[in-house]
């Protein structure tokens, strides 16, 4: 294991496209640190909402970002963002955060504040002896790790994605978030050139992971 290469797997896609389930499964199969960057944007959103800062108040957003200190706690195979030494809880999946996160994520200063932090997760993975990392988000294969060893882009019909979220007991404005995430100027959600695009509408999780896992295993094989 010590001599095997450190690998970076990027998985991008819209809300409820299957990123989290497939990332988690790959992290177990290949001993990779699982990094859910959506949870980072959600944690920052929850913190800004806690400070009663609206997404329209750029000055206040800038001031808050300059004050906030970010850290990482590894729990199991998963990287959790710490803000001021505290890992955010279930509030990051609340309806309020669902409704605001795309607005904060569209602010270039917010994205810049998280850029080095996200890239730094590779150092966290190395320090904790992982074989690599699997990072999920919207701009991982395009902006954060454009040279990742594997870049996947997941998509699925909006009706199917809404059904998945409802099954998880979540109220989420998927179509509206996708519209905002795809149309923003900085790092919009889009399948980057050269990424492997997978339509998961009619595929179950094992089938999606099978496609990804075979490609990864083929490269890791001696
Ligand atoms: O993956 P998610 O639905 O938990 O992500 C929440 C929001 O965070 C999503 O609507 C857009 C934003 N996001 C982003 O802009 N870039 C990323 N790399 C990950 C998430």
Coordinates of C-alpha atoms and ligand atoms in Angstrom, one line a residue:
X1 CA 0.0 0.0 0.0
X2 CA 2.8 2.4 0.9
X3 CA 4.1 2.4 -2.7
X4 CA 0.7 2.8 -4.4
X5 CA 0.0 6.2 -6.0
X6 CA -2.1 8.8 -4.2
X7 CA -5.2 9.2 -6.3
X8 CA -7.7 12.1 -6.6
X9 CA -11.3 11.3 -7.8
X10 CA -13.5 14.2 -8.6
X11 CA -17.3 13.7 -8.8
X12 CA -19.5 16.6 -9.9
X13 CA -23.2 16.8 -10.6
X14 CA -26.4 18.5 -9.6
X15 CA -28.4 18.1 -6.4
X16 CA -29.4 14.5 -5.7
X17 CA -27.6 13.2 -8.8
X18 CA -26.0 10.3 -6.7
X19 CA -22.7 12.0 -5.8
X20 CA -22.7 11.4 -2.1
X21 CA -23.7 7.8 -2.2
X22 CA -21.2 6.9 -4.9
X23 CA -18.4 8.9 -3.2
X24 CA -19.0 7.2 0.1
X25 CA -18.9 3.8 -1.5
X26 CA -15.7 4.5 -3.4
X27 CA -14.1 5.9 -0.3
X28 CA -14.7 2.6 1.4
X29 CA -13.7 0.4 -1.5
X30 CA -10.4 2.2 -2.2
X31 CA -9.6 3.7 1.2
X32 CA -10.0 7.3 0.1
X33 CA -10.8 10.3 2.3
X34 CA -14.4 11.4 1.4
X35 CA -14.8 15.1 1.0
X36 CA -18.3 16.5 0.4
X37 CA -17.7 20.1 -0.6
X38 CA -21.4 20.8 -0.7
X39 CA -21.3 20.4 3.1
X40 CA -18.5 23.1 3.2
X41 CA -20.7 25.6 1.3
X42 CA -23.6 24.6 3.6
X43 CA -21.5 25.1 6.8
X44 CA -20.4 28.6 5.6
X45 CA -24.0 29.4 4.7
X46 CA -25.2 28.3 8.2
X47 CA -22.5 30.4 9.8
X48 CA -23.4 33.5 7.8
X49 CA -27.1 33.0 8.5
X50 CA -26.3 32.6 12.2
X51 CA -24.6 36.0 12.0
X52 CA -27.7 37.4 10.2
X53 CA -25.7 38.3 7.1
X54 CA -27.8 38.4 3.9
X55 CA -26.1 37.2 0.6
X56 CA -26.7 40.7 -0.8
X57 CA -24.5 42.4 1.7
X58 CA -21.1 41.8 0.1
X59 CA -19.2 44.0 2.6
X60 CA -20.6 42.0 5.6
X61 CA -19.9 38.7 3.8
X62 CA -16.3 39.8 3.2
X63 CA -15.8 40.9 6.8
X64 CA -17.2 37.6 8.1
X65 CA -15.0 35.5 5.8
X66 CA -11.9 37.4 7.0
X67 CA -12.9 36.5 10.6
X68 CA -13.8 32.9 10.2
X69 CA -11.2 30.3 10.9
X70 CA -11.5 26.9 9.0
X71 CA -10.3 23.6 10.2
X72 CA -10.8 19.9 9.3
X73 CA -11.8 17.0 11.5
X74 CA -11.6 13.6 10.0
X75 CA -14.5 11.4 11.3
X76 CA -14.2 7.8 10.0
X77 CA -13.4 8.3 6.3
X78 CA -15.1 11.7 6.1
X79 CA -13.6 15.2 6.2
X80 CA -15.8 17.6 8.3
X81 CA -15.3 21.3 8.2
X82 CA -14.7 23.1 11.5
X83 CA -15.6 26.7 11.8
X84 CA -14.1 28.3 14.9
X85 CA -13.2 24.8 16.1
X86 CA -16.8 23.5 15.8
X87 CA -18.2 21.0 13.3
X88 CA -21.7 22.1 12.1
X89 CA -24.5 19.7 12.8
X90 CA -27.7 18.7 11.0
X91 CA -28.6 22.4 10.6
X92 CA -26.6 22.4 7.4
X93 CA -29.4 20.2 5.8
X94 CA -32.2 22.5 7.0
X95 CA -34.7 24.1 4.7
X96 CA -33.3 27.5 5.4
X97 CA -29.8 26.5 4.4
X98 CA -31.2 24.7 1.3
X99 CA -32.9 27.9 0.3
X100 CA -29.8 30.2 0.8
X101 CA -26.8 28.1 -0.1
X102 CA -26.8 28.6 -3.8
X103 CA -26.9 32.4 -3.3
X104 CA -23.9 32.4 -1.0
X105 CA -22.1 29.9 -3.3
X106 CA -22.4 32.3 -6.2
X107 CA -20.4 35.0 -4.5
X108 CA -16.8 34.9 -5.9
X109 CA -15.3 35.8 -2.5
X110 CA -17.0 32.8 -0.9
X111 CA -15.6 30.5 -3.6
X112 CA -12.1 32.0 -3.2
X113 CA -12.2 31.6 0.5
X114 CA -12.9 27.9 0.1
X115 CA -10.5 27.2 -2.9
X116 CA -7.2 26.6 -1.0
X117 CA -9.1 25.0 1.8
X118 CA -10.6 22.4 -0.6
X119 CA -7.2 21.8 -2.3
X120 CA -5.7 21.4 1.2
X121 CA -7.8 18.3 1.8
X122 CA -5.3 16.3 -0.2
X123 CA -2.7 17.1 2.5
X124 CA -5.2 16.0 5.2
X125 CA -5.7 12.7 3.3
X126 CA -2.0 12.2 3.0
X127 CA -1.3 13.0 6.6
X128 CA -4.0 10.5 7.7
X129 CA -2.5 7.7 5.4
X130 CA -5.4 7.6 3.0
X131 CA -4.7 6.2 -0.4
X132 CA -6.2 9.3 -2.0
X133 CA -9.4 11.3 -1.8
X134 CA -12.7 11.4 -3.5
X135 CA -14.2 14.9 -3.6
X136 CA -17.7 15.7 -4.6
X137 CA -19.2 19.0 -5.6
X138 CA -20.0 21.2 -8.6
X139 CA -16.6 22.5 -9.8
X140 CA -14.1 19.8 -8.6
X141 CA -13.1 18.5 -12.0
X142 CA -13.2 21.9 -13.6
X143 CA -11.6 24.3 -11.0
X144 CA -10.4 22.6 -7.7
X145 CA -8.7 19.6 -9.2
X146 CA -8.7 19.9 -13.0
X147 CA -5.8 17.4 -13.2
X148 CA -7.5 14.8 -11.0
X149 CA -6.8 11.2 -11.9
X150 CA -10.5 10.6 -12.4
X151 CA -13.2 13.1 -13.2
X152 CA -16.8 12.0 -13.2
X153 CA -19.9 14.0 -13.9
X154 CA -23.3 12.6 -12.7
X155 CA -26.6 13.7 -14.0
X156 CA -30.2 12.5 -13.7
X157 CA -33.7 13.7 -14.7
X158 CA -35.1 16.4 -12.3
X159 CA -38.2 14.3 -11.4
X160 CA -36.0 11.3 -10.4
X161 CA -33.8 13.6 -8.3
X162 CA -36.8 15.2 -6.5
X163 CA -38.0 11.7 -5.7
X164 CA -34.7 10.8 -4.2
X165 CA -34.7 13.8 -1.9
X166 CA -38.3 13.2 -0.9
X167 CA -37.3 9.6 0.0
X168 CA -34.6 11.0 2.2
X169 CA -37.3 13.1 4.0
X170 CA -35.8 16.4 2.7
X171 CA -37.6 19.3 1.2
X172 CA -35.2 20.7 -1.3
X173 CA -35.8 23.1 -4.2
X174 CA -33.6 21.1 -6.6
X175 CA -34.6 22.7 -9.9
X176 CA -34.1 26.2 -8.5
X177 CA -30.7 25.3 -6.9
X178 CA -29.5 23.7 -10.2
X179 CA -30.7 26.8 -12.1
X180 CA -28.7 29.1 -9.8
X181 CA -25.6 26.7 -9.7
X182 CA -25.5 26.3 -13.5
X183 CA -26.1 30.0 -14.4
X184 CA -23.6 31.7 -11.9
X185 CA -20.6 33.4 -13.4
X186 CA -17.9 31.9 -11.2
X187 CA -17.3 28.1 -11.5
X188 CA -20.8 27.2 -12.8
X189 CA -22.1 23.6 -12.6
X190 CA -21.1 22.1 -16.0
X191 CA -19.6 18.8 -17.2
X192 CA -15.9 19.7 -17.8
X193 CA -14.3 18.5 -21.1
X194 CA -12.7 15.1 -20.7
X195 CA -14.8 14.1 -17.7
X196 CA -16.7 10.7 -17.7
X197 CA -20.4 11.6 -17.9
X198 CA -22.8 9.2 -16.3
X199 CA -26.6 9.4 -16.5
X200 CA -27.9 7.9 -13.2
X201 CA -31.6 8.3 -13.9
X202 CA -32.1 4.6 -14.6
X203 CA -29.1 3.3 -12.8
X204 CA -29.0 2.2 -9.2
X205 CA -26.1 3.0 -6.9
X206 CA -24.2 -0.3 -7.4
X207 CA -24.4 0.2 -11.2
X208 CA -23.0 3.7 -10.9
X209 CA -20.2 2.7 -8.6
X210 CA -19.4 -0.3 -10.8
X211 CA -18.7 2.1 -13.8
X212 CA -16.4 4.3 -11.6
X213 CA -14.8 1.5 -9.7
X214 CA -13.8 -0.5 -12.8
X215 CA -12.0 2.5 -14.2
X216 CA -10.2 3.2 -10.9
X217 CA -9.3 -0.4 -10.3
X218 CA -7.9 -0.7 -13.9
X219 CA -5.5 2.2 -13.2
X220 CA -4.5 1.0 -9.8
X221 CA -3.8 -2.5 -11.0
X222 CA 0.0 -3.2 -11.2
Ligands
LIG1 O1 -24.0 19.1 -2.9 P1 -25.0 20.0 -2.1 O2 -26.4 19.9 -2.7 O3 -25.0 19.7 -0.7 O4 -24.4 21.4 -2.3 C1 -25.0 22.6 -1.7 C2 -24.8 23.8 -2.5 O5 -23.4 24.2 -2.5 C3 -25.1 23.7 -4.0 O6 -26.4 24.1 -4.3 C4 -24.1 24.6 -4.7 C5 -23.0 24.7 -3.7 N1 -21.8 24.0 -4.1 C6 -20.9 24.7 -5.0 O7 -21.3 25.8 -5.5 N2 -19.7 24.1 -5.4 C7 -19.4 22.9 -4.9 N3 -18.2 22.4 -5.2 C8 -20.2 22.2 -4.0 C9 -21.4 22.8 -3.7

